[in-house]
mmCIF file of C-alpha atoms and ligand atoms in Angstrom:
data_model
loop_
_atom_site.group_PDB
_atom_site.id
_atom_site.type_symbol
_atom_site.label_atom_id
_atom_site.label_comp_id
_atom_site.label_asym_id
_atom_site.label_seq_id
_atom_site.Cartn_x
_atom_site.Cartn_y
_atom_site.Cartn_z
ATOM 1 C CA MET A 1 19.506 -8.925 1.284
ATOM 2 C CA PRO A 2 15.796 -8.126 1.074
ATOM 3 C CA ALA A 3 14.796 -5.451 3.562
ATOM 4 C CA LEU A 4 11.394 -6.917 4.394
ATOM 5 C CA VAL A 5 10.535 -10.617 4.437
ATOM 6 C CA LEU A 6 7.212 -12.267 5.145
ATOM 7 C CA GLU A 7 7.522 -15.966 5.662
ATOM 8 C CA ASN A 8 4.362 -18.055 5.680
ATOM 9 C CA VAL A 9 2.320 -15.454 7.501
ATOM 10 C CA GLU A 10 -1.095 -16.571 8.674
ATOM 11 C CA VAL A 11 -3.614 -14.156 10.172
ATOM 12 C CA ILE A 12 -6.778 -15.043 12.042
ATOM 13 C CA TYR A 13 -9.485 -12.515 12.981
ATOM 14 C CA ASP A 14 -11.716 -13.020 15.999
ATOM 15 C CA LYS A 15 -9.963 -16.325 16.760
ATOM 16 C CA VAL A 16 -11.839 -18.079 13.958
ATOM 17 C CA PHE A 17 -11.618 -16.337 10.612
ATOM 18 C CA LEU A 18 -8.533 -17.328 8.624
ATOM 19 C CA ALA A 19 -7.875 -14.248 6.462
ATOM 20 C CA ILE A 20 -4.409 -14.997 5.090
ATOM 21 C CA LYS A 21 -3.063 -18.508 4.785
ATOM 22 C CA GLY A 22 0.718 -18.521 4.741
ATOM 23 C CA VAL A 23 1.713 -15.467 2.711
ATOM 24 C CA SER A 24 5.391 -15.214 1.781
ATOM 25 C CA LEU A 25 6.870 -12.187 0.067
ATOM 26 C CA ASP A 26 9.928 -9.978 0.153
ATOM 27 C CA ILE A 27 10.919 -6.455 -0.779
ATOM 28 C CA GLY A 28 14.498 -5.414 -1.394
ATOM 29 C CA GLU A 29 16.018 -2.109 -0.416
ATOM 30 C CA GLY A 30 14.725 0.637 -2.718
ATOM 31 C CA GLU A 31 12.503 -1.789 -4.595
ATOM 32 C CA MET A 32 8.962 -1.034 -5.706
ATOM 33 C CA VAL A 33 6.682 -4.044 -5.339
ATOM 34 C CA ALA A 34 2.923 -4.450 -5.777
ATOM 35 C CA LEU A 35 0.452 -6.711 -4.063
ATOM 36 C CA LEU A 36 -2.512 -7.150 -6.388
ATOM 37 C CA GLY A 37 -5.785 -8.867 -5.714
ATOM 38 C CA SER A 38 -9.538 -8.458 -5.728
ATOM 39 C CA ASN A 39 -11.866 -7.508 -2.867
ATOM 40 C CA GLY A 40 -11.352 -9.554 0.253
ATOM 41 C CA ALA A 41 -8.223 -11.302 -1.052
ATOM 42 C CA GLY A 42 -6.224 -10.350 2.041
ATOM 43 C CA LYS A 43 -4.218 -7.354 0.837
ATOM 44 C CA SER A 44 -4.973 -4.981 3.716
ATOM 45 C CA THR A 45 -4.552 -7.819 6.211
ATOM 46 C CA THR A 46 -1.085 -8.497 4.817
ATOM 47 C CA LEU A 47 -0.150 -4.817 5.231
ATOM 48 C CA LYS A 48 -1.486 -4.755 8.783
ATOM 49 C CA SER A 49 0.618 -7.799 9.649
ATOM 50 C CA ILE A 50 3.641 -5.712 8.619
ATOM 51 C CA SER A 51 2.652 -2.447 10.298
ATOM 52 C CA GLY A 52 1.351 -4.101 13.456
ATOM 53 C CA LEU A 53 -2.194 -2.776 13.119
ATOM 54 C CA LEU A 54 -4.071 -6.060 13.480
ATOM 55 C CA GLY A 55 -4.625 -5.784 17.233
ATOM 56 C CA PRO A 56 -7.375 -3.147 17.186
ATOM 57 C CA GLU A 57 -9.258 -5.331 14.690
ATOM 58 C CA ARG A 58 -8.989 -8.477 16.820
ATOM 59 C CA GLY A 59 -6.590 -9.983 14.320
ATOM 60 C CA LEU A 60 -3.487 -11.980 15.162
ATOM 61 C CA VAL A 61 -0.518 -13.412 13.281
ATOM 62 C CA THR A 62 -0.872 -17.049 14.252
ATOM 63 C CA ARG A 63 1.926 -18.513 12.162
ATOM 64 C CA GLY A 64 4.986 -17.382 10.245
ATOM 65 C CA ASP A 65 7.307 -14.452 10.693
ATOM 66 C CA VAL A 66 7.870 -10.886 9.506
ATOM 67 C CA THR A 67 11.479 -9.725 9.459
ATOM 68 C CA TRP A 68 12.678 -6.206 8.767
ATOM 69 C CA ASP A 69 16.376 -5.583 8.193
ATOM 70 C CA GLY A 70 17.091 -9.083 9.421
ATOM 71 C CA ARG A 71 15.164 -9.080 12.676
ATOM 72 C CA SER A 72 11.728 -10.317 13.575
ATOM 73 C CA ILE A 73 9.249 -7.524 14.273
ATOM 74 C CA ILE A 74 6.289 -9.730 15.174
ATOM 75 C CA ALA A 75 6.480 -8.816 18.846
ATOM 76 C CA MET A 76 6.910 -5.071 18.193
ATOM 77 C CA GLY A 77 4.103 -2.569 18.703
ATOM 78 C CA ALA A 78 2.890 -0.390 15.838
ATOM 79 C CA PRO A 79 4.596 2.875 16.976
ATOM 80 C CA GLU A 80 7.898 1.056 17.340
ATOM 81 C CA ARG A 81 7.550 -0.251 13.789
ATOM 82 C CA VAL A 82 6.973 3.279 12.497
ATOM 83 C CA ALA A 83 10.078 4.409 14.381
ATOM 84 C CA SER A 84 12.005 1.581 12.689
ATOM 85 C CA GLY A 85 11.124 3.010 9.259
ATOM 86 C CA LEU A 86 7.939 1.162 8.283
ATOM 87 C CA VAL A 87 4.927 3.295 7.477
ATOM 88 C CA HIS A 88 1.462 2.239 6.353
ATOM 89 C CA VAL A 89 -0.883 4.601 4.523
ATOM 90 C CA LEU A 90 -4.249 3.103 5.321
ATOM 91 C CA GLU A 91 -7.045 2.478 2.858
ATOM 92 C CA GLY A 92 -9.481 5.395 2.607
ATOM 93 C CA ARG A 93 -7.241 8.436 3.183
ATOM 94 C CA ARG A 94 -7.166 8.821 6.933
ATOM 95 C CA ILE A 95 -6.477 12.474 7.452
ATOM 96 C CA PHE A 96 -7.766 15.024 9.935
ATOM 97 C CA GLY A 97 -10.547 16.688 7.955
ATOM 98 C CA HIS A 98 -10.997 19.617 10.346
ATOM 99 C CA LEU A 99 -7.286 20.533 10.177
ATOM 100 C CA THR A 100 -5.421 22.248 7.339
ATOM 101 C CA PRO A 101 -2.856 20.291 5.290
ATOM 102 C CA ASP A 102 -0.080 21.961 7.260
ATOM 103 C CA GLU A 103 -1.648 21.053 10.597
ATOM 104 C CA ASN A 104 -2.008 17.477 9.332
ATOM 105 C CA LEU A 105 1.723 17.359 8.624
ATOM 106 C CA ILE A 106 2.486 18.816 12.067
ATOM 107 C CA ALA A 107 0.310 16.139 13.680
ATOM 108 C CA ALA A 108 2.250 13.436 11.847
ATOM 109 C CA TRP A 109 5.609 14.748 13.043
ATOM 110 C CA ARG A 110 7.148 12.748 15.866
ATOM 111 C CA GLY A 111 10.557 14.387 16.120
ATOM 112 C CA GLY A 112 11.650 17.376 18.154
ATOM 113 C CA ASN A 113 14.006 19.266 15.872
ATOM 114 C CA SER A 114 11.967 21.929 14.089
ATOM 115 C CA GLY A 115 14.687 22.441 11.462
ATOM 116 C CA ARG A 116 14.235 18.862 10.315
ATOM 117 C CA PHE A 117 10.467 19.288 10.425
ATOM 118 C CA ASN A 118 10.685 22.281 8.091
ATOM 119 C CA GLU A 119 12.918 20.376 5.672
ATOM 120 C CA LEU A 120 10.522 17.454 5.517
ATOM 121 C CA ARG A 121 7.506 19.705 5.145
ATOM 122 C CA GLU A 122 9.143 21.536 2.239
ATOM 123 C CA GLN A 123 9.998 18.188 0.679
ATOM 124 C CA VAL A 124 6.344 17.102 0.915
ATOM 125 C CA TYR A 125 5.192 20.358 -0.705
ATOM 126 C CA ALA A 126 7.834 19.991 -3.407
ATOM 127 C CA TYR A 127 6.468 16.551 -4.301
ATOM 128 C CA PHE A 128 2.844 17.656 -3.934
ATOM 129 C CA PRO A 129 2.621 21.319 -4.989
ATOM 130 C CA ARG A 130 -1.185 21.030 -5.063
ATOM 131 C CA LEU A 131 -1.156 20.721 -1.283
ATOM 132 C CA LYS A 132 0.738 23.952 -0.920
ATOM 133 C CA GLU A 133 -1.886 25.701 -3.042
ATOM 134 C CA ARG A 134 -4.567 24.493 -0.641
ATOM 135 C CA ILE A 135 -2.620 25.334 2.478
ATOM 136 C CA LYS A 136 -5.416 27.346 4.123
ATOM 137 C CA SER A 137 -8.304 24.974 3.383
ATOM 138 C CA LYS A 138 -9.525 22.387 5.791
ATOM 139 C CA ALA A 139 -8.300 19.004 4.603
ATOM 140 C CA GLY A 140 -11.871 17.698 4.590
ATOM 141 C CA TYR A 141 -12.628 20.057 1.684
ATOM 142 C CA LEU A 142 -9.730 18.844 -0.458
ATOM 143 C CA SER A 143 -10.481 16.645 -3.462
ATOM 144 C CA GLY A 144 -10.059 12.872 -3.150
ATOM 145 C CA GLY A 145 -6.735 13.013 -4.950
ATOM 146 C CA GLU A 146 -5.455 15.851 -2.787
ATOM 147 C CA GLN A 147 -6.500 13.966 0.341
ATOM 148 C CA GLN A 148 -4.575 10.934 -0.911
ATOM 149 C CA MET A 149 -1.541 13.173 -1.473
ATOM 150 C CA LEU A 150 -1.878 14.501 2.056
ATOM 151 C CA ALA A 151 -2.117 10.971 3.478
ATOM 152 C CA ILE A 152 1.120 10.096 1.655
ATOM 153 C CA GLY A 153 2.681 13.388 2.812
ATOM 154 C CA ARG A 154 1.833 12.546 6.410
ATOM 155 C CA ALA A 155 3.538 9.175 6.020
ATOM 156 C CA LEU A 156 6.642 10.862 4.577
ATOM 157 C CA MET A 157 6.904 13.008 7.729
ATOM 158 C CA THR A 158 7.897 9.826 9.618
ATOM 159 C CA GLU A 159 11.043 9.534 7.424
ATOM 160 C CA PRO A 160 10.240 5.961 6.362
ATOM 161 C CA GLU A 161 12.491 3.429 4.663
ATOM 162 C CA LEU A 162 9.498 1.443 3.437
ATOM 163 C CA ILE A 163 6.121 2.956 2.636
ATOM 164 C CA MET A 164 3.050 0.749 2.272
ATOM 165 C CA LEU A 165 0.176 2.251 0.314
ATOM 166 C CA ASP A 166 -3.248 0.650 0.525
ATOM 167 C CA GLU A 167 -5.198 1.307 -2.695
ATOM 168 C CA PRO A 168 -4.124 4.911 -3.291
ATOM 169 C CA SER A 169 -5.897 4.942 -6.670
ATOM 170 C CA LEU A 170 -9.310 4.063 -5.275
ATOM 171 C CA GLY A 171 -12.011 6.364 -6.645
ATOM 172 C CA LEU A 172 -9.598 8.601 -8.550
ATOM 173 C CA SER A 173 -9.785 9.484 -12.238
ATOM 174 C CA PRO A 174 -7.230 7.795 -14.536
ATOM 175 C CA LEU A 175 -5.434 11.112 -14.938
ATOM 176 C CA LEU A 176 -5.094 11.610 -11.210
ATOM 177 C CA VAL A 177 -3.955 7.999 -10.783
ATOM 178 C CA GLN A 178 -1.198 8.707 -13.312
ATOM 179 C CA GLU A 179 -0.230 11.851 -11.417
ATOM 180 C CA ILE A 180 -0.063 10.163 -8.006
ATOM 181 C CA PHE A 181 1.689 7.055 -9.336
ATOM 182 C CA GLY A 182 4.203 9.306 -11.090
ATOM 183 C CA ILE A 183 4.976 11.082 -7.824
ATOM 184 C CA ILE A 184 5.288 7.767 -5.955
ATOM 185 C CA SER A 185 7.785 6.547 -8.583
ATOM 186 C CA GLU A 186 9.734 9.765 -8.282
ATOM 187 C CA ILE A 187 9.919 9.500 -4.482
ATOM 188 C CA ASN A 188 10.989 5.855 -4.814
ATOM 189 C CA ALA A 189 13.776 6.771 -7.229
ATOM 190 C CA ARG A 190 15.015 9.919 -5.487
ATOM 191 C CA GLU A 191 14.772 8.943 -1.856
ATOM 192 C CA LYS A 192 15.590 5.237 -2.386
ATOM 193 C CA LEU A 193 12.418 4.553 -0.460
ATOM 194 C CA SER A 194 11.102 0.995 -0.748
ATOM 195 C CA VAL A 195 7.436 0.860 -1.755
ATOM 196 C CA LEU A 196 4.807 -1.813 -1.231
ATOM 197 C CA LEU A 197 1.813 -0.813 -3.308
ATOM 198 C CA VAL A 198 -1.496 -2.573 -2.712
ATOM 199 C CA GLU A 199 -3.857 -2.168 -5.637
ATOM 200 C CA GLN A 200 -6.790 -3.550 -7.584
ATOM 201 C CA ASN A 201 -5.839 -1.347 -10.513
ATOM 202 C CA ALA A 202 -3.426 -3.856 -12.053
ATOM 203 C CA ALA A 203 -2.855 -2.107 -15.376
ATOM 204 C CA ALA A 204 -1.589 1.180 -13.953
ATOM 205 C CA THR A 205 0.290 -0.575 -11.166
ATOM 206 C CA LEU A 206 2.202 -3.029 -13.370
ATOM 207 C CA ASP A 207 3.452 -0.028 -15.338
ATOM 208 C CA ILE A 208 5.321 1.445 -12.383
ATOM 209 C CA VAL A 209 6.472 -1.425 -10.127
ATOM 210 C CA ASP A 210 9.500 -3.702 -10.477
ATOM 211 C CA ARG A 211 7.728 -6.844 -9.303
ATOM 212 C CA ALA A 212 4.304 -7.931 -8.147
ATOM 213 C CA TYR A 213 2.554 -10.600 -6.115
ATOM 214 C CA LEU A 214 -0.985 -11.712 -6.891
ATOM 215 C CA ILE A 215 -3.072 -12.702 -3.912
ATOM 216 C CA GLU A 216 -6.338 -14.640 -4.042
ATOM 217 C CA GLN A 217 -8.301 -15.904 -1.059
ATOM 218 C CA GLY A 218 -5.483 -15.312 1.363
ATOM 219 C CA GLN A 219 -2.760 -16.952 -0.698
ATOM 220 C CA VAL A 220 -0.110 -15.710 -3.092
ATOM 221 C CA VAL A 221 -0.983 -17.395 -6.376
ATOM 222 C CA MET A 222 1.590 -15.817 -8.665
ATOM 223 C CA SER A 223 4.574 -13.491 -8.506
ATOM 224 C CA GLY A 224 7.260 -12.149 -10.759
ATOM 225 C CA ALA A 225 8.652 -9.226 -12.685
ATOM 226 C CA ALA A 226 6.015 -6.699 -13.726
ATOM 227 C CA ASP A 227 6.589 -7.196 -17.492
ATOM 228 C CA VAL A 228 6.390 -10.968 -17.189
ATOM 229 C CA LEU A 229 3.119 -10.753 -15.278
ATOM 230 C CA LYS A 230 1.705 -8.237 -17.735
ATOM 231 C CA ALA A 231 2.351 -10.675 -20.580
ATOM 232 C CA ASN A 232 0.825 -13.638 -18.736
ATOM 233 C CA PRO A 233 -2.487 -14.691 -20.368
ATOM 234 C CA ASP A 234 -4.198 -15.423 -17.043
ATOM 235 C CA VAL A 235 -3.224 -12.023 -15.684
ATOM 236 C CA GLN A 236 -4.430 -10.426 -18.890
ATOM 237 C CA ASP A 237 -7.758 -12.231 -18.760
ATOM 238 C CA PHE A 238 -8.555 -11.630 -15.166
ATOM 239 C CA TYR A 239 -6.657 -8.530 -14.101
ATOM 240 C CA LEU A 240 -6.200 -6.539 -17.265
ATOM 241 C CA GLY A 241 -9.504 -7.310 -18.956
ATOM 242 C CA GLY A 242 -11.382 -4.073 -18.380
ATOM 243 C CA ALA A 243 -9.025 -1.090 -18.254
ATOM 244 C CA GLY A 244 -7.188 -2.654 -15.359
ATOM 245 C CA LYS A 245 -10.278 -3.423 -13.317
ATOM 246 C CA VAL A 246 -11.440 -6.945 -12.703
ATOM 247 C CA ASP A 247 -13.443 -7.984 -15.719
ATOM 248 C CA TYR A 248 -16.537 -9.608 -14.298
ATOM 249 C CA ARG A 249 -17.599 -11.011 -17.645
ATOM 250 C CA ASN A 250 -14.559 -13.238 -17.410
ATOM 251 C CA VAL A 251 -14.991 -14.358 -13.838
ATOM 252 C CA LYS A 252 -16.852 -17.567 -14.663
ATOM 253 C CA HIS A 253 -14.364 -18.402 -17.327
ATOM 254 C CA TYR A 254 -11.569 -17.765 -14.850
ATOM 255 C CA ARG A 255 -13.154 -19.947 -12.186
ATOM 256 C CA ARG A 256 -13.360 -22.818 -14.632
ATOM 257 C CA ARG A 257 -9.695 -22.614 -15.518
ATOM 258 C CA LYS A 258 -7.879 -21.152 -12.546
ATOM 259 C CA ARG A 259 -4.674 -22.428 -14.068
ATOM 260 C CA TRP A 260 -2.447 -20.723 -11.545
ATOM 261 C CA LEU A 261 -4.102 -22.438 -8.617
ATOM 262 C CA ALA A 262 -3.760 -25.899 -10.128
HETATM 263 N N1 ATP B 1 -11.386 -6.901 11.271
HETATM 264 C C1 ATP B 1 -11.800 -7.990 10.634
HETATM 265 N N2 ATP B 1 -12.522 -8.935 11.272
HETATM 266 C C2 ATP B 1 -12.935 -10.050 10.634
HETATM 267 N N3 ATP B 1 -12.666 -10.330 9.342
HETATM 268 C C3 ATP B 1 -11.948 -9.418 8.652
HETATM 269 C C4 ATP B 1 -11.490 -8.205 9.245
HETATM 270 N N4 ATP B 1 -10.809 -7.505 8.321
HETATM 271 C C5 ATP B 1 -10.852 -8.238 7.189
HETATM 272 N N5 ATP B 1 -11.526 -9.387 7.387
HETATM 273 C C6 ATP B 1 -11.767 -10.454 6.392
HETATM 274 O O1 ATP B 1 -10.494 -10.944 5.971
HETATM 275 C C7 ATP B 1 -10.486 -11.145 4.554
HETATM 276 C C8 ATP B 1 -9.398 -10.303 3.936
HETATM 277 O O2 ATP B 1 -9.727 -8.940 4.102
HETATM 278 P P1 ATP B 1 -8.793 -7.752 3.639
HETATM 279 O O3 ATP B 1 -9.372 -6.502 4.156
HETATM 280 O O4 ATP B 1 -7.394 -8.070 3.985
HETATM 281 O O5 ATP B 1 -8.968 -7.851 2.054
HETATM 282 P P2 ATP B 1 -8.494 -6.849 0.904
HETATM 283 O O6 ATP B 1 -7.761 -7.660 -0.090
HETATM 284 O O7 ATP B 1 -7.787 -5.704 1.502
HETATM 285 O O8 ATP B 1 -9.878 -6.405 0.255
HETATM 286 P P3 ATP B 1 -10.348 -4.964 -0.352
HETATM 287 O O9 ATP B 1 -9.763 -4.881 -1.715
HETATM 288 O O10 ATP B 1 -11.829 -5.092 -0.385
HETATM 289 O O11 ATP B 1 -9.860 -3.899 0.566
HETATM 290 C C9 ATP B 1 -11.884 -10.784 4.055
HETATM 291 O O12 ATP B 1 -12.620 -11.975 3.948
HETATM 292 C C10 ATP B 1 -12.437 -9.905 5.149
HETATM 293 O O13 ATP B 1 -13.826 -10.034 5.242
HETATM 294 MG MG1 MG B 2 -8.183 -3.687 1.584
#
């Protein structure tokens, strides 16, 4: 049984703006799935519908359902969803810049037992040894990649069953993207942690996930196994054209054809 199921989810912001128009997707236990799409496609909105973070942005799920381990979580608050094992690493590396990496991990800890805290902290440093090297620096002075690692580390402190990552590769060099994606794959394999990876970097992403969904203008337009999508000519044209970035030279061409929307 898939662990997380979105069924026809519609989200409206400010009572008028329809941001996602009936998105359906599922993620099985321990599976690694990507949600790919260009700017404004509705990727972050989809994640917020799962983590319960639409409220502060005046967004609302107006149709459809989100079920987690067989029960609807639509009515649950965001903290309750985290407690149930769903964690969302927001776009743009939200960390406490004035605190050290260690203090950031402490701030993310919700449990009482300090023994368990120490175990989790050591696990985070084992996955991200770079963070341990920077243990005395303020997190605001860490590099972009290190800040992304810390944001993921903070999420791991909640002992999630499903981690949602919103564009972790944004602004990072290809080498660093490889490093972070490698660590995410390792965590997925070792901890049997389900992963929902939101990305624009389709090339690197399709190399590490099992399956992917493509979202355009608030709708899923294609989905399937990563290798099948990678071989698809439309995906190649539009998503894999320029080193994994959207190839703007092909946009017109794509608009004319848009085979997958037909
Ligand atoms: N708080 C908000 N209020 C109103 N409209 C919003 C809000 N957040 C997002 N939108 C709109 O909803 C649509 C989907 O936005 P979303 O942030 O989900 O896209 P995205 O795929 O994550 O894009 P990006 O790759 O640029 O992060 C966009 O048209 C966006 O302008
Ligand atoms: Mg986004």
